[in-house]
CSV table of C-alpha atoms in Angstrom, one decimal:
chain,number,residue,atom,x,y,z
A,1,UNK,CA,29.6,-44.1,13.3
A,2,UNK,CA,28.5,-40.8,11.8
A,3,UNK,CA,24.7,-40.4,11.2
A,4,UNK,CA,23.4,-39.0,7.9
A,5,UNK,CA,23.6,-35.3,9.1
A,6,UNK,CA,27.2,-35.8,10.0
A,7,UNK,CA,27.9,-37.6,6.8
A,8,UNK,CA,26.3,-34.8,4.7
A,9,UNK,CA,28.2,-32.0,6.4
A,10,UNK,CA,31.5,-33.9,5.8
A,11,UNK,CA,30.5,-34.3,2.1
A,12,UNK,CA,29.6,-30.7,1.8
A,13,UNK,CA,33.0,-29.7,3.3
A,14,UNK,CA,34.8,-31.8,0.7
A,15,UNK,CA,32.8,-30.2,-2.1
A,16,UNK,CA,33.3,-26.6,-1.0
A,17,UNK,CA,36.9,-26.0,0.0
A,18,UNK,CA,36.2,-22.3,0.8
A,19,UNK,CA,33.7,-23.5,3.5
A,20,UNK,CA,35.6,-26.5,4.7
A,21,UNK,CA,36.8,-25.1,8.0
A,22,UNK,CA,33.4,-23.6,8.9
A,23,UNK,CA,31.5,-26.7,7.9
A,24,UNK,CA,33.9,-28.9,9.8
A,25,UNK,CA,33.3,-26.8,12.9
A,26,UNK,CA,29.6,-27.2,12.5
A,27,UNK,CA,30.0,-31.0,12.2
A,28,UNK,CA,32.2,-31.1,15.3
A,29,UNK,CA,29.7,-29.1,17.3
A,30,UNK,CA,26.9,-31.3,16.1
A,31,UNK,CA,28.8,-34.5,17.0
A,32,UNK,CA,29.5,-33.2,20.5
A,33,UNK,CA,25.9,-32.0,20.9
A,34,UNK,CA,27.0,-28.5,21.8
A,35,UNK,CA,23.7,-27.0,20.9
A,36,UNK,CA,24.4,-23.5,22.3
A,37,UNK,CA,27.7,-23.2,20.4
A,38,UNK,CA,26.1,-24.6,17.3
A,39,UNK,CA,23.3,-22.0,17.5
A,40,UNK,CA,25.9,-19.2,17.7
A,41,UNK,CA,27.9,-20.6,14.8
A,42,UNK,CA,24.8,-20.9,12.6
A,43,UNK,CA,24.0,-17.2,13.3
A,44,UNK,CA,27.5,-16.4,12.2
A,45,UNK,CA,27.0,-18.3,9.0
A,46,UNK,CA,24.1,-15.9,8.1
A,47,UNK,CA,26.6,-13.0,8.0
A,48,UNK,CA,29.2,-14.9,5.9
A,49,UNK,CA,29.2,-14.0,2.2
A,50,UNK,CA,30.5,-17.5,1.3
A,51,UNK,CA,27.4,-19.1,2.9
A,52,UNK,CA,25.1,-16.8,1.0
A,53,UNK,CA,26.4,-17.9,-2.4
A,54,UNK,CA,24.3,-20.0,-4.7
A,55,UNK,CA,21.5,-20.5,-2.1
A,56,UNK,CA,23.7,-22.7,0.0
A,57,UNK,CA,21.8,-21.8,3.2
A,58,UNK,CA,18.7,-23.5,1.8
A,59,UNK,CA,20.7,-26.7,1.2
A,60,UNK,CA,22.3,-26.4,4.6
A,61,UNK,CA,19.0,-26.2,6.4
A,62,UNK,CA,17.3,-29.0,4.5
A,63,UNK,CA,20.1,-31.5,4.8
A,64,UNK,CA,21.6,-30.5,8.2
A,65,UNK,CA,19.9,-28.0,10.4
A,66,UNK,CA,16.4,-29.5,10.0
A,67,UNK,CA,17.6,-32.7,11.8
A,68,UNK,CA,18.2,-30.9,15.1
A,69,UNK,CA,16.3,-27.6,14.7
A,70,UNK,CA,14.2,-28.3,17.9
A,71,UNK,CA,17.4,-28.7,20.0
A,72,UNK,CA,19.2,-25.4,19.3
A,73,UNK,CA,18.3,-21.9,20.5
A,74,UNK,CA,14.8,-21.3,19.0
A,75,UNK,CA,15.3,-17.6,18.4
A,76,UNK,CA,18.5,-18.1,16.6
A,77,UNK,CA,16.7,-20.8,14.6
A,78,UNK,CA,14.2,-18.2,13.6
A,79,UNK,CA,16.9,-15.8,12.5
A,80,UNK,CA,18.5,-18.6,10.4
A,81,UNK,CA,15.1,-19.6,8.9
A,82,UNK,CA,14.4,-16.1,7.8
A,83,UNK,CA,17.8,-15.9,6.1
A,84,UNK,CA,17.1,-19.2,4.4
A,85,UNK,CA,13.7,-18.0,3.2
A,86,UNK,CA,15.3,-15.0,1.5
A,87,UNK,CA,17.4,-17.3,-0.6
A,88,UNK,CA,14.4,-19.1,-2.1
A,89,UNK,CA,13.5,-18.3,-5.7
A,90,UNK,CA,10.0,-17.0,-5.2
A,91,UNK,CA,8.2,-15.1,-2.3
A,92,UNK,CA,5.6,-17.9,-2.2
A,93,UNK,CA,8.3,-20.5,-1.6
A,94,UNK,CA,9.8,-18.4,1.2
A,95,UNK,CA,6.4,-17.8,2.8
A,96,UNK,CA,5.5,-21.5,2.7
A,97,UNK,CA,8.9,-22.4,4.3
A,98,UNK,CA,8.4,-19.9,7.1
A,99,UNK,CA,4.9,-21.2,7.7
A,100,UNK,CA,6.3,-24.7,8.0
A,101,UNK,CA,8.9,-23.6,10.5
A,102,UNK,CA,6.2,-21.9,12.6
A,103,UNK,CA,4.0,-25.0,12.5
A,104,UNK,CA,6.9,-27.1,13.7
A,105,UNK,CA,7.6,-24.7,16.6
A,106,UNK,CA,3.9,-24.7,17.6
A,107,UNK,CA,3.6,-28.5,17.4
A,108,UNK,CA,6.7,-29.0,19.5
A,109,UNK,CA,5.0,-27.1,22.4
A,110,UNK,CA,8.4,-26.0,23.8
A,111,UNK,CA,8.8,-23.0,26.1
A,112,UNK,CA,10.1,-19.7,24.9
A,113,UNK,CA,8.6,-19.9,21.4
A,114,UNK,CA,6.7,-16.6,21.6
A,115,UNK,CA,9.6,-14.4,20.4
A,116,UNK,CA,10.8,-16.7,17.6
A,117,UNK,CA,7.3,-17.1,16.3
A,118,UNK,CA,6.7,-13.4,16.4
A,119,UNK,CA,9.9,-12.8,14.5
A,120,UNK,CA,8.9,-15.3,11.9
A,121,UNK,CA,5.4,-13.8,11.6
A,122,UNK,CA,6.9,-10.4,10.8
A,123,UNK,CA,8.7,-12.0,7.9
A,124,UNK,CA,5.3,-13.4,6.8
A,125,UNK,CA,4.0,-9.8,7.0
A,126,UNK,CA,6.7,-8.8,4.5
A,127,UNK,CA,5.8,-11.6,2.1
A,128,UNK,CA,2.2,-10.5,2.3
A,129,UNK,CA,3.1,-7.0,1.4
A,130,UNK,CA,5.3,-8.1,-1.5
A,131,UNK,CA,2.3,-10.2,-2.9
A,132,UNK,CA,-0.1,-7.3,-2.5
A,133,UNK,CA,-2.0,-8.5,0.6
A,134,UNK,CA,-1.9,-5.2,2.3
A,135,UNK,CA,-4.5,-5.7,5.0
A,136,UNK,CA,-2.9,-8.9,6.0
A,137,UNK,CA,0.4,-7.2,6.4
A,138,UNK,CA,-1.1,-4.3,8.4
A,139,UNK,CA,-3.0,-6.7,10.7
A,140,UNK,CA,0.2,-8.7,11.3
A,141,UNK,CA,2.4,-5.8,12.4
A,142,UNK,CA,-0.4,-4.2,14.4
A,143,UNK,CA,-0.8,-7.5,16.3
A,144,UNK,CA,3.0,-7.7,16.6
A,145,UNK,CA,3.1,-4.3,18.3
A,146,UNK,CA,0.4,-5.3,20.8
A,147,UNK,CA,2.3,-8.5,21.5
A,148,UNK,CA,5.5,-6.6,22.1
A,149,UNK,CA,3.9,-4.5,24.8
A,150,UNK,CA,3.1,-7.7,26.8
A,151,UNK,CA,6.6,-9.2,26.5
A,152,UNK,CA,9.6,-8.7,28.8
A,153,UNK,CA,13.3,-9.1,27.9
A,154,UNK,CA,12.6,-8.8,24.2
A,155,UNK,CA,15.5,-9.4,21.9
A,156,UNK,CA,16.2,-6.2,19.9
A,157,UNK,CA,16.0,-8.0,16.6
A,158,UNK,CA,12.5,-9.1,17.4
A,159,UNK,CA,11.4,-5.6,18.2
A,160,UNK,CA,13.2,-4.3,15.1
A,161,UNK,CA,11.3,-6.8,12.9
A,162,UNK,CA,7.9,-5.5,14.0
A,163,UNK,CA,8.8,-1.9,13.3
A,164,UNK,CA,10.5,-2.7,10.0
A,165,UNK,CA,7.5,-4.5,8.7
A,166,UNK,CA,5.4,-1.5,9.7
A,167,UNK,CA,7.8,0.9,8.0
A,168,UNK,CA,7.6,-1.1,4.7
A,169,UNK,CA,3.8,-0.9,4.8
A,170,UNK,CA,3.7,2.8,5.5
A,171,UNK,CA,6.3,3.5,2.8
A,172,UNK,CA,4.3,1.6,0.2
A,173,UNK,CA,1.1,3.5,1.3
A,174,UNK,CA,3.0,6.8,1.2
A,175,UNK,CA,2.1,7.5,4.9
A,176,UNK,CA,5.1,9.7,5.5
A,177,UNK,CA,4.6,10.6,9.2
A,178,UNK,CA,3.8,7.0,10.1
A,179,UNK,CA,6.8,5.7,8.1
A,180,UNK,CA,9.0,8.3,9.8
A,181,UNK,CA,8.0,7.2,13.3
A,182,UNK,CA,8.1,3.4,12.5
A,183,UNK,CA,11.6,3.8,11.0
A,184,UNK,CA,12.9,5.7,14.0
A,185,UNK,CA,11.7,2.9,16.2
A,186,UNK,CA,13.3,0.4,14.0
A,187,UNK,CA,16.6,2.3,14.2
A,188,UNK,CA,16.3,2.3,17.9
A,189,UNK,CA,16.7,-1.5,18.0
A,190,UNK,CA,19.4,-2.0,15.4
A,191,UNK,CA,23.1,-1.3,15.4
A,192,UNK,CA,24.4,0.9,12.6
A,193,UNK,CA,27.3,-1.5,12.1
A,194,UNK,CA,25.0,-4.4,11.2
A,195,UNK,CA,23.3,-2.5,8.3
A,196,UNK,CA,24.8,-2.9,4.9
A,197,UNK,CA,26.1,0.4,3.5
A,198,UNK,CA,23.8,0.5,0.5
A,199,UNK,CA,20.7,-0.2,2.7
A,200,UNK,CA,21.8,2.4,5.3
A,201,UNK,CA,22.2,5.1,2.6
A,202,UNK,CA,18.7,4.3,1.1
A,203,UNK,CA,17.2,4.3,4.6
A,204,UNK,CA,18.7,7.6,5.4
A,205,UNK,CA,17.2,9.2,2.2
A,206,UNK,CA,13.8,7.6,2.8
A,207,UNK,CA,13.5,8.7,6.5
A,208,UNK,CA,14.7,12.2,5.7
A,209,UNK,CA,12.2,12.7,2.9
A,210,UNK,CA,9.5,11.3,5.2
A,211,UNK,CA,10.5,13.8,7.9
A,212,UNK,CA,10.1,16.7,5.5
A,213,UNK,CA,6.8,15.4,4.0
A,214,UNK,CA,5.1,14.0,7.2
A,215,UNK,CA,2.1,16.2,7.9
A,216,UNK,CA,2.5,16.3,11.7
A,217,UNK,CA,6.3,16.0,11.9
A,218,UNK,CA,7.7,19.3,13.3
A,219,UNK,CA,10.6,18.0,15.3
A,220,UNK,CA,13.8,17.1,13.4
A,221,UNK,CA,16.2,17.0,16.3
A,222,UNK,CA,16.0,13.2,16.9
A,223,UNK,CA,16.8,12.4,13.3
A,224,UNK,CA,19.6,15.0,13.0
A,225,UNK,CA,21.2,13.5,16.1
A,226,UNK,CA,21.0,9.9,14.9
A,227,UNK,CA,24.1,8.4,13.2
A,228,UNK,CA,22.0,7.3,10.2
A,229,UNK,CA,22.0,10.9,9.0
A,230,UNK,CA,25.7,10.7,8.3
A,231,UNK,CA,24.9,8.4,5.4
A,232,UNK,CA,23.4,11.3,3.5
A,233,UNK,CA,26.9,12.9,3.2
A,234,UNK,CA,28.4,9.8,1.7
A,235,UNK,CA,26.1,9.3,-1.3
A,236,UNK,CA,25.4,12.7,-2.9
A,237,UNK,CA,22.5,13.7,-0.6
A,238,UNK,CA,24.3,16.4,1.3
A,239,UNK,CA,21.6,18.8,0.1
A,240,UNK,CA,19.0,16.7,1.9
A,241,UNK,CA,20.9,17.1,5.1
A,242,UNK,CA,21.1,20.8,4.6
A,243,UNK,CA,17.3,20.9,4.0
A,244,UNK,CA,16.7,19.0,7.3
A,245,UNK,CA,18.9,21.5,9.2
A,246,UNK,CA,17.1,24.4,7.5
A,247,UNK,CA,13.7,23.0,8.6
A,248,UNK,CA,14.9,22.3,12.1
A,249,UNK,CA,16.1,25.9,12.5
A,250,UNK,CA,13.0,27.3,10.9
A,251,UNK,CA,15.1,29.4,8.5
A,252,UNK,CA,12.7,30.4,5.7
A,253,UNK,CA,15.3,32.6,4.0
A,254,UNK,CA,17.8,29.7,3.8
A,255,UNK,CA,15.0,27.5,2.6
A,256,UNK,CA,14.4,29.8,-0.4
A,257,UNK,CA,18.2,29.9,-1.0
A,258,UNK,CA,18.5,26.1,-0.9
A,259,UNK,CA,15.5,25.7,-3.3
A,260,UNK,CA,17.3,27.9,-5.8
A,261,UNK,CA,20.7,26.4,-5.4
A,262,UNK,CA,19.5,22.7,-5.5
A,263,UNK,CA,16.6,23.1,-7.9
A,264,UNK,CA,17.7,20.3,-10.2
A,265,UNK,CA,18.2,17.8,-7.3
A,266,UNK,CA,14.9,18.8,-5.7
A,267,UNK,CA,13.0,18.4,-9.0
A,268,UNK,CA,14.4,14.9,-9.3
A,269,UNK,CA,12.4,13.9,-6.2
A,270,UNK,CA,8.8,13.5,-7.3
A,271,UNK,CA,7.4,13.4,-3.8
A,272,UNK,CA,9.0,16.8,-2.9
A,273,UNK,CA,7.7,18.3,-6.2
A,274,UNK,CA,4.2,17.0,-5.6
A,275,UNK,CA,4.0,18.4,-2.0
A,276,UNK,CA,5.8,21.7,-2.6
A,277,UNK,CA,2.9,23.6,-1.0
A,278,UNK,CA,3.0,21.4,2.1
A,279,UNK,CA,6.8,22.0,2.4
A,280,UNK,CA,6.2,25.8,2.2
A,281,UNK,CA,3.5,25.7,4.9
A,282,UNK,CA,5.7,23.6,7.2
A,283,UNK,CA,8.8,25.8,6.9
A,284,UNK,CA,6.6,28.8,7.6
A,285,UNK,CA,5.2,27.2,10.7
A,286,UNK,CA,8.6,26.2,11.9
A,287,UNK,CA,9.9,29.8,11.2
A,288,UNK,CA,7.1,31.1,13.5
A,289,UNK,CA,8.0,28.5,16.2
A,290,UNK,CA,11.6,29.4,16.0
A,291,UNK,CA,10.8,33.1,16.4
A,292,UNK,CA,8.7,32.3,19.5
A,293,UNK,CA,11.3,29.9,21.0
A,294,UNK,CA,14.0,32.5,20.7
A,295,UNK,CA,12.1,35.0,23.0
A,296,UNK,CA,12.1,34.9,26.8
A,297,UNK,CA,8.8,33.5,28.2
A,298,UNK,CA,8.0,37.0,29.6
A,299,UNK,CA,8.4,38.7,26.3
A,300,UNK,CA,6.3,36.6,24.0
A,301,UNK,CA,3.8,39.2,23.0
A,302,UNK,CA,4.7,39.6,19.4
A,303,UNK,CA,3.5,42.2,16.9
A,304,UNK,CA,1.9,40.6,13.8
A,305,UNK,CA,4.0,42.8,11.7
A,306,UNK,CA,7.1,41.2,13.1
A,307,UNK,CA,5.7,37.8,12.4
A,308,UNK,CA,5.0,38.9,8.8
A,309,UNK,CA,8.5,40.1,8.3
A,310,UNK,CA,10.1,36.9,9.7
A,311,UNK,CA,7.9,34.5,7.8
A,312,UNK,CA,7.8,36.5,4.5
A,313,UNK,CA,4.0,36.6,4.7
A,314,UNK,CA,1.5,39.5,4.1
A,315,UNK,CA,-0.3,40.7,7.2
A,316,UNK,CA,-3.5,39.0,6.2
A,317,UNK,CA,-1.7,35.7,5.9
A,318,UNK,CA,-0.2,35.9,9.4
A,319,UNK,CA,-3.5,35.4,11.1
A,320,UNK,CA,-4.2,32.3,9.1
A,321,UNK,CA,-0.7,31.0,10.0
A,322,UNK,CA,-1.3,31.6,13.7
A,323,UNK,CA,-4.7,29.9,13.6
A,324,UNK,CA,-3.2,26.9,11.8
A,325,UNK,CA,-0.4,26.6,14.3
A,326,UNK,CA,-2.8,26.9,17.2
A,327,UNK,CA,-5.0,24.3,15.6
A,328,UNK,CA,-2.1,21.9,15.4
A,329,UNK,CA,-1.4,22.6,19.1
A,330,UNK,CA,2.2,23.6,18.3
A,331,UNK,CA,1.6,26.7,20.3
A,332,UNK,CA,-0.9,28.1,22.8
A,333,UNK,CA,-1.8,31.8,22.9
A,334,UNK,CA,-4.3,34.6,22.1
A,335,UNK,CA,-4.5,36.7,19.0
A,336,UNK,CA,-5.3,40.4,19.7
A,337,UNK,CA,-6.6,41.8,16.4
A,338,UNK,CA,-7.1,45.3,17.9
A,339,UNK,CA,-3.5,45.7,19.0
A,340,UNK,CA,-2.2,43.6,16.1
A,341,UNK,CA,-0.3,41.2,18.4
A,342,UNK,CA,-0.3,37.6,19.5
A,343,UNK,CA,0.5,36.6,23.1
A,344,UNK,CA,2.0,33.1,23.2
A,345,UNK,CA,1.9,31.2,26.5
A,346,UNK,CA,3.4,27.9,25.3
A,347,UNK,CA,5.3,26.5,22.4
A,348,UNK,CA,5.8,22.7,21.8
A,349,UNK,CA,9.1,21.5,23.2
A,350,UNK,CA,11.6,20.1,20.7
A,351,UNK,CA,14.7,17.9,20.8
A,352,UNK,CA,17.6,20.3,20.4
A,353,UNK,CA,20.6,19.7,18.2
A,354,UNK,CA,24.1,20.6,19.6
A,355,UNK,CA,24.1,24.1,18.0
A,356,UNK,CA,20.7,24.8,19.5
A,357,UNK,CA,21.9,23.7,22.9
A,358,UNK,CA,24.8,26.0,22.6
A,359,UNK,CA,22.5,28.9,21.8
A,360,UNK,CA,20.4,28.0,24.8
A,361,UNK,CA,23.5,27.8,27.0
A,362,UNK,CA,24.4,31.4,25.9
A,363,UNK,CA,20.9,32.6,26.8
A,364,UNK,CA,21.1,30.9,30.2
A,365,UNK,CA,24.4,32.5,30.9
A,366,UNK,CA,22.9,35.8,30.2
A,367,UNK,CA,20.0,35.1,32.5
A,368,UNK,CA,22.4,34.0,35.3
A,369,UNK,CA,24.3,37.3,34.9
A,370,UNK,CA,21.1,39.3,35.2
A,371,UNK,CA,20.1,37.4,38.3
A,372,UNK,CA,23.6,37.9,39.9
A,373,UNK,CA,23.5,41.6,39.1
A,374,UNK,CA,20.0,41.9,40.6
A,375,UNK,CA,21.2,40.0,43.7
A,376,UNK,CA,24.2,42.3,44.1
A,377,UNK,CA,21.9,45.4,43.8
A,378,UNK,CA,19.5,44.0,46.4
A,379,UNK,CA,22.5,43.3,48.7
A,380,UNK,CA,23.7,46.9,48.4
A,381,UNK,CA,20.3,48.4,49.0
A,382,UNK,CA,19.8,46.1,52.0
A,383,UNK,CA,23.1,47.3,53.5
A,384,UNK,CA,22.0,50.9,53.1
A,385,UNK,CA,18.7,50.2,54.8
A,386,UNK,CA,20.4,48.4,57.7
A,387,UNK,CA,22.8,51.3,58.3
A,388,UNK,CA,19.9,53.8,58.2
A,389,UNK,CA,18.0,51.9,60.8
């Protein structure tokens, strides 16, 4: 005889013909007590548009899943619970629901609850942020990061949830560099295929703007090599991709050209307009770093006049640029005001894009040729010495 959960799922299947097959499968797995397979099937339901219509996940949880929640995979239960909470009418309702699920997990005193509870707590952090409880949100994801460090074999979705909560907080606070790094970490734990197209495009724009505006972000290679950047080309933000490439190559002349060509689009971004001076300073610093990186290590004594010409600065502005770059520890070196030169002993390493790697390969080929030529010369001289002796 079917129990009330079995009876409910059969009734729901009859009422929703479009879900009949999937609900029948859920009922069959429940009847056979195949908890692992049932866990997997419930996770698949989250991704089904039919199950997301009309808040059906809430009904499914309350009338079916709640009856055996402690028996299925607890991490998949957490994933399902978060999806359910997002279908509730108000953030307060979703938050109360998640807190109830956490309380039940803690009361059950089952093993392996740390990751499910951590995942659920990161959803609570998002609810706190939405309701304006900023410090609560910040405290939650900071604790989450510390907890991650002590865990092993962490599910990628759990790690992603921590960094996603952090990224939302930093975005709201307009902490561009912190948002950039948190979002890169989030992207390290999620598959591009799982992100809805609209969300992926918005995320690509946000992280690109954060890279440009982040005060201590001077390395764009990691972002330019990430697949997320391709979303810029699909939604009318190709100009933003061009800007990233321009900053990555430190091309100040191209920057001025892009600012003129895309003036209307740039002016439509309030953050870029508000930080125009910061952008100019950053591209100038990157121009200097590119100039230094393009020189062999033994030829990095550069005339200040050459720096001025490359960076489009007056001579008296070059010294300030060098001191700023030294203070940021992007380079190490000594300024010689008497000779009007700067001797650079180190420049911060950067992640190279494919065109930059090709340039480096060409330089290495030239170095190899010089070494080979020197070796042949030494061999010829050595033969002459041997014959003479």
